[in-house]
Amino acid sequence: MTSTQTAGPHRRPVRRKSGYRGLLYIAPAMALVLVFFVLPVLFTVWMSLHKWPLLGQPTWSGLQNYTRMFSDIRFLQALTFTAKYTFFVTIAIFAVAFPLALFVERHRPFISFYRTAIFLPVVVGLASASLLWVWLANVDSGLFGPLLQRLGLTSGKVNLLATFDAAFLTVIAMVVWKIAGFTMIILVTGLQAIPTELTEAARIDGAGRWQRFRYLTLPLMRRTIALALILSVTGSILAFDQFYIMTSGGPQNRMISVVYYIFNQSFVSFNLGYGAALSIALLAILVAISVVQLWLLRVGDERP
Amino acid sequence: MTTKADMRLRRQRWAAVRYHGIGLGAAFFFLAPFVITFLSSFRPNAEAGLPPLPPWPTTGVSFDAYRALDTFGSGIWRHMLNSFVVSTGTVFLTVVVSLLAGYGFSRYRFPLKNVMFVLIIATLMIPFQSILTPLFIILARLGLNNSLFGLTLVYVTLQLPFSVFMMRNAFDAVPKEIEEAARIDGARDLKLLVRVLLPLVMPGVATVAIFAFLNAWNEFFAALVLLSSNDNYTLPVLMTAVRAGRLGAINWGAVQAGVAVMVVPCLFVFLLLQRYYMRGLMAGAVK
């Protein structure tokens, strides 16, 4: 039963009596993945080729669901809105997270307190964070309205969720508050991987703070920045909770994200087949973006 | 009069003031929403409709907001229990399933092993948001629609890529000699796994458990879609009813209380087990 080979520290896993015993150990995991992941993915493709109502028989419709989305103005609006949101929220998150990462990178008194405080919103749910900010931003008993008034920035009551621009800014502010700590920690690991000798050498050579940042820190951080960027972009494209909870689609339904639109089509209008086709489109977009980002990362790598 | 040393001391002091000024400012921005909500949730009904300036109760501490929260859905205890059952169920199943799978992937060779590992990791590439519609139908066919158990199974599946990866690495780090020795002493299979190896991979288990708990406790979209009866709502889904308001009037006190109920367990778990959470974050991000 036991192996007769001498034990070395880097030995490959030994083949035991039954090579298939390992399958028993991974069987539960595989069963879950097959039933709740592989099957649904395949099923999504199948459904997308049908007219599929909640009740009644699904009927084959070929690529009709796919051609439909190109003339679906509300879908195209959702797409544009999601792109716009992803663009602005990613910039906002980096604008806050990068300075914070530089701030908390080194060990200084009370740094772990500051770090933890900034990170705390990351561990609460997006739904909780959205609810919290809906209250802070609401017109009657919120905090921001009276605060802005006291600071003399507005006169009279302001409803931050009533106009598109104000609601958009409020949602972005919430997401930055919730996510910046996460991006910050990722950037900190990148910063800490930079050898201190390099920065010391640059300092001795007379490079100023900005020069060191521009010509040393930024290039060496490229992989980390790319990782944080990919996580932020893919996360934003899938945004749903904040729009559903904070603005219920926003003023004049202008804040419907792609996932929100899929939700509406599938579970409000019960066009399950069309919802599935939209899901495939979303997947294609995500894959395309990941490929482009990975490619950009590799192209950059060729420059030393 | 002022010496060089004096100047340097002054400059250092100014740097310290600036440093702590920025630190406290940032800490305030990120902590204030929690503190304000938590304090406000103890204001009496009469104050709940007023702006939170100041946020603490001015006419005595009261539990009005929590009582108001209890009038929504099937009562707050019921929904807390739902969330608790789903989260602990997810933690338990995720730990068991990923422990077994991690062990299998780390110590055994069998056909298609790499294909299956990649398949589990690939779950990360396809967001669950895009397969909710078929999941809804598959769960219905399995008789698991609108069930907390069905939702738990979905959450466990979502946790698997990270957890299996984590556990496989944990087992890879355990020296083979320990296992060989235990085998010679007669420990085998599950007994070996539970008695000998489990204590050695405990840090990995803790990491997997924290992530499973936080993700299941906080998840909103799948719960919204897959749960259809009031009785089964988890906290985030219940809160959509509170947020929507009755007859157009929103009880903001109840919203504050609900946020407090949802947020406090997360903060507690995180602050208690920060070390493991951070380790998991690094492993997850670098991968």
XYZ file of C-alpha atoms in Angstrom:
591
model
C 0.000 0.000 0.000
C 2.579 2.547 1.042
C 5.070 3.747 -1.468
C 8.514 2.227 -1.391
C 10.163 5.193 -3.062
C 12.423 7.288 -0.907
C 10.775 10.506 0.087
C 12.286 13.586 -1.461
C 11.092 17.125 -0.871
C 10.052 17.769 -4.468
C 8.805 14.352 -5.468
C 5.834 14.203 -7.819
C 2.643 12.734 -6.404
C 3.092 8.960 -6.300
C 0.662 6.720 -8.082
C -1.143 4.783 -5.419
C -2.757 1.377 -5.665
C -5.795 2.742 -7.404
C -5.269 5.670 -9.692
C -8.968 6.346 -9.622
C -9.221 6.898 -5.879
C -8.348 10.554 -6.413
C -11.502 10.872 -8.491
C -13.550 10.028 -5.401
C -12.103 13.015 -3.587
C -12.851 15.479 -6.335
C -16.231 13.949 -7.232
C -18.344 16.286 -5.055
C -16.636 19.372 -6.456
C -16.967 18.095 -10.017
C -20.639 17.249 -9.506
C -21.377 20.791 -8.316
C -19.416 22.369 -11.147
C -21.126 20.179 -13.749
C -24.672 20.738 -12.468
C -24.455 24.388 -11.453
C -21.913 25.693 -13.935
C -21.217 23.602 -17.048
C -24.828 22.590 -17.565
C -26.171 26.159 -17.165
C -23.534 27.511 -19.563
C -24.530 24.992 -22.241
C -28.175 25.549 -21.431
C -27.745 29.296 -21.912
C -26.582 28.708 -25.472
C -29.533 26.353 -26.133
C -32.051 28.778 -24.632
C -30.664 31.692 -26.592
C -31.754 29.928 -29.794
C -35.364 29.721 -28.631
C -38.312 31.868 -27.927
C -38.623 30.785 -24.315
C -41.523 32.073 -22.234
C -41.788 31.295 -18.511
C -44.932 29.226 -19.056
C -45.728 27.342 -22.234
C -43.543 25.605 -24.769
C -40.252 27.057 -25.967
C -40.066 27.319 -29.734
C -36.969 27.256 -31.925
C -36.130 30.677 -33.279
C -32.601 30.260 -34.584
C -30.527 33.404 -34.389
C -33.551 35.661 -34.107
C -32.714 36.599 -30.482
C -29.267 37.661 -31.609
C -30.392 39.768 -34.531
C -33.008 41.360 -32.307
C -30.481 42.927 -29.955
C -28.890 45.031 -32.676
C -32.122 46.917 -33.181
C -33.045 46.935 -29.494
C -32.543 50.562 -28.568
C -32.901 49.959 -24.843
C -30.214 47.287 -24.952
C -27.884 49.584 -26.861
C -28.596 52.277 -24.282
C -27.766 49.835 -21.474
C -24.545 48.984 -23.282
C -23.557 52.633 -23.675
C -24.466 53.413 -20.107
C -22.445 50.447 -18.779
C -19.429 51.512 -20.841
C -19.726 55.066 -19.553
C -20.082 53.876 -15.965
C -17.121 51.495 -16.281
C -14.952 54.256 -17.699
C -15.698 56.865 -15.045
C -15.824 54.547 -12.048
C -12.482 52.951 -12.942
C -10.814 56.336 -13.263
C -12.368 57.479 -9.985
C -11.277 54.335 -8.137
C -7.688 54.679 -9.355
C -7.614 58.385 -8.607
C -8.469 57.605 -4.993
C -6.722 54.242 -4.561
C -3.304 55.153 -5.972
C -2.562 58.064 -3.617
C -3.915 55.965 -0.746
C -1.617 53.078 -1.716
C 1.397 55.411 -1.726
C 0.224 56.717 1.643
C -0.172 53.367 3.424
C 2.712 51.539 1.728
C 5.413 52.152 4.342
C 5.385 51.207 7.994
C 4.721 54.250 10.089
C 2.935 54.828 13.385
C -0.777 53.897 13.292
C -0.479 52.751 9.684
C -2.363 49.499 10.290
C -5.249 51.486 11.754
C -5.418 53.747 8.708
C -5.083 50.780 6.379
C -7.846 48.817 8.096
C -10.168 51.830 8.214
C -9.788 52.416 4.475
C -10.259 48.721 3.750
C -13.352 48.101 5.916
C -16.023 48.957 3.300
C -14.593 46.194 1.072
C -15.880 43.445 3.355
C -19.488 44.624 3.506
C -21.912 43.751 0.738
C -22.507 45.972 -2.255
C -26.202 45.751 -1.382
C -25.549 46.992 2.178
C -23.314 49.770 0.905
C -25.965 50.809 -1.639
C -28.682 50.921 1.018
C -26.443 52.966 3.299
C -25.751 55.510 0.583
C -29.365 55.698 -0.530
C -30.160 56.892 2.940
C -27.224 59.314 3.076
C -28.256 60.775 -0.290
C -32.015 60.882 0.135
C -33.677 64.238 0.086
C -35.646 64.309 3.353
C -33.639 62.612 6.061
C -30.273 62.156 4.384
C -26.925 63.616 5.299
C -25.493 64.978 2.090
C -28.289 67.473 1.336
C -28.107 69.352 4.655
C -24.319 69.052 4.607
C -24.041 70.667 1.183
C -26.471 73.326 2.343
C -24.460 74.082 5.482
C -21.306 74.325 3.439
C -23.139 76.856 1.298
C -22.778 74.830 -1.891
C -26.505 74.596 -2.559
C -29.520 76.595 -1.578
C -32.648 74.756 -0.648
C -33.222 71.024 -0.733
C -31.225 68.903 -3.141
C -32.369 65.493 -4.269
C -29.155 63.758 -5.228
C -30.963 60.833 -6.808
C -33.432 62.812 -8.899
C -31.250 63.978 -11.779
C -29.061 61.755 -13.894
C -25.807 63.612 -13.260
C -26.228 63.840 -9.493
C -27.366 60.206 -9.212
C -24.482 59.070 -11.416
C -21.987 60.914 -9.216
C -23.590 59.545 -6.060
C -23.389 55.953 -7.299
C -19.756 56.462 -8.310
C -18.940 58.005 -4.934
C -20.509 54.987 -3.226
C -18.585 52.494 -5.343
C -15.312 54.357 -4.787
C -15.960 54.300 -1.035
C -16.731 50.587 -1.199
C -14.000 49.391 -3.608
C -11.031 51.798 -3.308
C -9.614 49.861 -0.338
C -9.461 46.699 -2.418
C -7.619 48.363 -5.300
C -5.377 50.088 -2.773
C -4.265 46.766 -1.229
C -3.516 45.307 -4.662
C -1.427 48.354 -5.551
C 0.360 48.176 -2.191
C 1.560 44.634 -2.940
C 2.958 45.929 -6.229
C 4.673 48.864 -4.524
C 6.207 46.642 -1.877
C 7.629 44.352 -4.554
C 9.807 47.215 -5.833
C 13.307 46.756 -4.395
C 14.207 49.653 -2.095
C 17.753 49.653 -3.505
C 16.362 50.923 -6.802
C 14.601 53.889 -5.258
C 17.632 54.619 -3.088
C 19.912 54.534 -6.121
C 17.597 56.862 -8.021
C 17.495 59.212 -5.044
C 21.282 59.312 -4.875
C 21.413 59.976 -8.609
C 19.366 63.062 -7.887
C 15.944 61.979 -9.134
C 13.150 63.988 -7.537
C 10.050 62.507 -6.032
C 7.995 62.948 -9.192
C 10.783 61.597 -11.423
C 11.150 58.504 -9.241
C 7.414 57.955 -9.434
C 7.209 58.537 -13.175
C 10.289 56.630 -14.350
C 10.695 53.989 -11.658
C 7.514 53.251 -9.743
C 5.012 53.434 -12.599
C 6.910 51.177 -15.061
C 7.636 48.604 -12.353
C 4.006 48.680 -11.289
C 2.671 47.964 -14.753
C 1.620 44.367 -14.074
C -0.059 45.250 -10.827
C -1.842 48.203 -12.373
C -3.011 46.005 -15.242
C -4.353 43.437 -12.784
C -6.216 46.053 -10.764
C -7.519 47.545 -14.011
C -8.838 44.206 -15.276
C -10.565 43.500 -11.963
C -12.125 46.952 -11.881
C -13.295 46.877 -15.499
C -14.792 43.380 -15.430
C -16.405 44.096 -12.055
C -17.970 47.325 -13.339
C -19.335 45.715 -16.476
C -21.261 43.306 -14.248
C -22.689 46.066 -12.046
C -26.244 45.499 -10.909
C -26.857 45.859 -7.145
C -26.084 49.563 -6.934
C -28.422 50.541 -9.792
C -31.230 48.262 -8.658
C -31.063 49.397 -5.039
C -29.930 53.012 -5.233
C -31.872 54.344 -8.171
C -34.154 51.506 -9.382
C -32.926 52.204 -12.877
C -32.453 55.888 -12.330
C -34.171 59.002 -13.569
C -36.076 58.167 -16.807
C -34.629 54.613 -16.663
C -31.330 55.987 -17.858
C -29.263 54.021 -15.360
C -30.011 50.506 -16.567
C -26.798 48.487 -16.803
C -26.418 45.472 -19.091
C -26.932 42.970 -16.274
C -29.936 44.978 -15.080
C -31.398 44.858 -18.597
C -30.850 41.087 -18.761
C -32.594 40.822 -15.397
C -35.523 42.872 -16.692
C -35.849 40.833 -19.874
C -35.554 37.468 -18.092
C -37.367 37.974 -14.817
C -39.657 40.925 -15.338
C -40.765 40.477 -18.955
C -40.036 36.724 -18.896
C -38.333 36.691 -22.293
C -36.003 33.957 -21.072
C -34.619 33.130 -24.497
C -33.785 36.733 -25.288
C -32.278 37.105 -21.816
C -30.045 34.107 -22.535
C -28.917 35.601 -25.859
C -28.089 38.865 -24.090
C -26.103 36.860 -21.521
C -24.046 35.299 -24.309
C -23.435 38.764 -25.745
C -22.280 39.941 -22.300
C -19.940 36.957 -22.069
C -18.513 37.701 -25.504
C -17.876 41.297 -24.470
C -16.121 40.229 -21.273
C -13.957 37.706 -23.104
C -13.048 40.272 -25.754
C -12.078 42.832 -23.124
C -9.969 40.310 -21.205
C -8.185 39.264 -24.394
C -7.455 42.872 -25.315
C -6.209 43.635 -21.819
C -3.977 40.563 -21.689
C -2.654 41.420 -25.131
C -1.863 44.986 -24.058
C -0.083 43.555 -21.049
C 2.041 41.314 -23.256
C 2.827 44.008 -25.805
C 4.062 46.163 -22.953
C 6.244 43.330 -21.704
C 8.411 43.423 -24.801
C 9.660 46.829 -23.796
C 12.183 46.295 -21.024
C 19.159 81.618 17.025
C 17.547 78.546 15.501
C 20.065 75.804 14.974
C 20.043 73.244 12.183
C 18.839 70.554 14.589
C 15.955 72.777 15.607
C 14.904 73.245 12.014
C 15.040 69.544 11.339
C 12.970 68.795 14.415
C 10.388 71.320 13.330
C 10.277 69.896 9.835
C 9.820 66.370 11.211
C 7.030 67.530 13.452
C 5.303 69.220 10.537
C 5.657 66.017 8.462
C 4.101 63.999 11.284
C 1.198 66.432 11.561
C 0.636 66.250 7.824
C 0.872 62.461 7.816
C -1.632 61.975 10.602
C -3.861 64.668 9.156
C -4.125 62.764 5.880
C -4.498 59.450 7.704
C -7.252 60.643 9.989
C -9.023 62.367 7.104
C -9.010 59.178 5.025
C -10.040 57.044 8.002
C -12.883 59.472 8.704
C -14.149 59.355 5.117
C -14.199 55.558 5.042
C -15.478 54.968 8.582
C -17.977 57.801 8.959
C -20.818 56.175 6.971
C -20.692 53.129 9.253
C -20.577 55.158 12.436
C -23.336 57.529 11.320
C -25.662 54.669 10.320
C -24.969 52.710 13.467
C -25.590 55.696 15.755
C -28.649 56.802 13.797
C -30.241 53.376 14.040
C -30.767 54.054 17.768
C -32.682 57.270 17.264
C -36.365 57.179 18.202
C -39.037 57.157 15.498
C -39.641 60.875 15.728
C -36.031 61.586 14.794
C -35.739 58.953 12.031
C -37.269 61.297 9.467
C -34.805 64.082 10.259
C -31.351 64.587 8.789
C -28.643 62.996 10.929
C -27.021 66.170 12.208
C -25.964 65.100 14.777
C -26.318 61.396 14.010
C -26.637 60.193 17.598
C -30.015 60.039 19.362
C -30.701 63.351 21.085
C -33.808 62.327 23.006
C -32.720 59.010 24.441
C -31.578 55.724 22.940
C -34.395 53.728 21.395
C -34.915 50.513 19.473
C -37.808 51.911 17.403
C -35.873 51.418 14.166
C -35.257 47.749 14.893
C -38.888 47.254 15.875
C -39.961 48.894 12.617
C -37.568 46.620 10.706
C -39.234 43.624 12.345
C -42.586 44.517 10.745
C -41.270 43.859 7.230
C -41.464 40.476 5.508
C -41.690 37.590 7.913
C -39.948 39.372 10.760
C -36.290 40.240 11.045
C -35.391 37.124 13.051
C -36.679 34.894 10.293
C -34.607 36.650 7.656
C -31.525 36.775 9.842
C -31.946 33.043 10.343
C -32.270 32.541 6.563
C -29.076 34.486 5.946
C -27.348 32.662 8.765
C -28.439 29.224 7.513
C -27.363 29.967 3.940
C -24.018 31.428 5.039
C -23.057 28.717 7.516
C -24.298 26.048 5.105
C -22.134 27.569 2.384
C -19.136 27.708 4.718
C -19.556 24.094 5.819
C -20.104 22.613 2.357
C -17.415 24.747 0.744
C -14.871 23.644 3.332
C -15.770 19.952 3.031
C -15.941 19.880 -0.771
C -12.799 21.948 -1.351
C -10.874 20.054 1.330
C -11.578 16.769 -0.441
C -10.924 18.204 -3.890
C -7.753 19.985 -2.785
C -6.449 16.741 -1.339
C -7.383 14.785 -4.456
C -5.715 17.288 -6.783
C -2.617 17.577 -4.625
C -1.908 13.920 -3.879
C -3.395 11.738 -6.596
C -2.841 11.126 -10.261
C -5.748 10.099 -12.412
C -6.909 10.549 -15.983
C -8.121 14.020 -17.027
C -6.908 15.501 -13.742
C -5.653 18.719 -15.301
C -8.735 19.105 -17.463
C -10.937 18.881 -14.396
C -8.812 21.311 -12.431
C -8.943 23.835 -15.243
C -12.696 23.318 -15.519
C -13.160 24.208 -11.859
C -10.912 27.253 -12.144
C -12.682 28.282 -15.364
C -15.785 28.976 -13.310
C -14.055 32.286 -12.584
C -14.033 33.309 -16.234
C -17.771 33.099 -16.701
C -19.646 35.382 -14.323
C -22.642 33.779 -12.627
C -24.728 36.806 -13.622
C -24.762 35.435 -17.149
C -26.041 31.961 -16.230
C -28.741 32.886 -13.727
C -31.601 32.292 -16.150
C -30.733 28.631 -16.807
C -29.800 28.154 -13.143
C -33.307 29.299 -12.289
C -34.765 26.652 -14.630
C -32.345 23.876 -13.596
C -33.093 24.454 -9.910
C -36.802 24.277 -10.703
C -36.323 20.922 -12.486
C -34.406 19.629 -9.463
C -37.220 20.749 -7.180
C -34.846 23.231 -5.562
C -36.435 26.453 -6.753
C -37.130 29.008 -4.066
C -35.152 26.922 -1.587
C -32.399 28.041 0.720
C -30.619 24.743 0.090
C -30.628 25.329 -3.669
C -29.236 28.826 -3.143
C -26.568 27.365 -0.839
C -25.477 24.879 -3.523
C -25.157 27.721 -6.022
C -23.067 29.740 -3.556
C -20.838 26.725 -2.874
C -20.245 26.302 -6.613
C -19.326 29.989 -6.905
C -16.780 29.554 -4.098
C -15.131 26.477 -5.587
C -12.501 27.941 -7.951
C -10.933 30.034 -5.235
C -11.383 27.399 -2.513
C -10.094 24.392 -4.463
C -7.103 26.416 -5.627
C -6.432 27.520 -2.055
C -6.770 24.010 -0.596
C -4.646 22.379 -3.272
C -1.849 24.820 -2.473
C -2.311 24.185 1.239
C -1.902 20.423 0.725
C 1.046 20.945 -1.626
C 2.797 22.764 1.212
C 2.462 19.814 3.606
C 5.593 17.625 3.459
C 4.918 14.165 2.075
C 6.956 12.607 4.890
C 4.236 13.399 7.417
C 1.727 11.525 5.335
C 4.056 8.573 4.779
C 4.705 8.320 8.499
C 0.990 8.412 9.301
C 0.358 5.705 6.727
C 2.954 3.486 8.301
C 1.193 4.060 11.623
C -1.951 2.734 10.006
C -3.917 5.929 9.292
C -5.580 5.754 5.909
C -7.863 7.713 3.604
C -10.423 9.866 5.394
C -8.968 9.120 8.799
C -5.579 10.268 7.573
C -7.126 13.359 6.016
C -9.122 14.398 9.080
C -6.798 13.375 11.910
C -3.385 14.092 10.444
C -3.680 16.526 7.558
C -6.609 18.739 8.542
C -4.758 20.399 11.450
C -1.885 21.150 9.085
C -4.050 22.912 6.500
C -6.164 24.798 9.047
C -4.958 28.253 7.904
C -6.180 27.425 4.395
C -9.496 26.224 5.775
C -9.888 29.454 7.747
C -9.252 31.517 4.604
C -11.728 29.502 2.559
C -14.328 29.740 5.324
C -14.081 33.537 5.685
C -14.493 34.134 1.977
C -17.404 31.705 1.792
C -19.112 33.377 4.729
C -18.710 36.958 3.536
C -19.707 36.179 -0.043
C -22.784 34.190 0.946
C -23.879 36.694 3.589
C -23.516 39.632 1.210
C -24.780 38.109 -2.043
C -27.808 39.856 -3.482
C -28.419 39.207 -7.174
C -28.718 35.393 -7.148
C -30.817 35.517 -3.986
C -33.123 38.085 -5.593
C -33.643 35.900 -8.646
C -33.707 32.433 -7.080
C -35.846 33.101 -3.997
C -39.473 33.845 -4.705
C -41.371 33.597 -1.450
C -41.275 36.138 1.323
C -40.464 33.542 3.977
C -37.216 32.563 2.305
C -35.739 36.000 1.683
C -32.220 36.547 2.908
C -31.423 39.921 4.492
C -30.337 41.766 1.330
C -33.516 40.694 -0.492
C -35.708 41.648 2.465
C -34.083 45.069 2.435
C -35.319 45.769 -1.090
C -38.833 45.642 0.370
C -37.823 48.035 3.154
C -36.083 50.322 0.696
C -39.098 50.340 -1.635
C -41.250 51.651 1.226
C -44.903 51.168 1.962
C -47.318 53.344 0.031
C -44.342 55.341 -1.160
C -43.135 56.286 2.312
C -39.766 54.814 3.183
C -38.994 54.091 6.818
C -35.419 55.321 6.939
C -35.019 54.158 10.520
C -35.693 50.592 9.367
C -33.188 51.021 6.522
C -30.502 52.137 8.998
C -31.295 49.245 11.323
C -31.197 46.791 8.406
C -27.835 48.096 7.232
C -26.509 47.726 10.795
C -27.757 44.130 10.972
C -26.148 43.262 7.628
C -22.874 45.082 8.177
C -21.939 44.252 11.759
C -21.312 40.494 11.225
C -19.039 41.249 8.244
C -16.987 43.805 10.135
C -16.783 41.470 13.117
C -15.614 38.460 11.084
C -13.113 40.571 9.184
C -11.607 42.312 12.190
C -11.319 39.003 14.032
C -9.711 37.085 11.156
C -8.040 39.866 9.175
C -4.801 37.893 8.749
C -6.483 35.025 6.898
C -8.624 37.337 4.810
C -5.596 39.275 3.592
C -3.737 36.057 2.798
C -6.681 34.888 0.711
C -6.866 38.215 -1.065
C -3.216 37.981 -2.088
C -3.577 34.371 -3.235
C -6.700 35.281 -5.181
C -5.264 38.352 -6.829
C -1.844 37.032 -7.771
C -3.276 33.892 -9.298
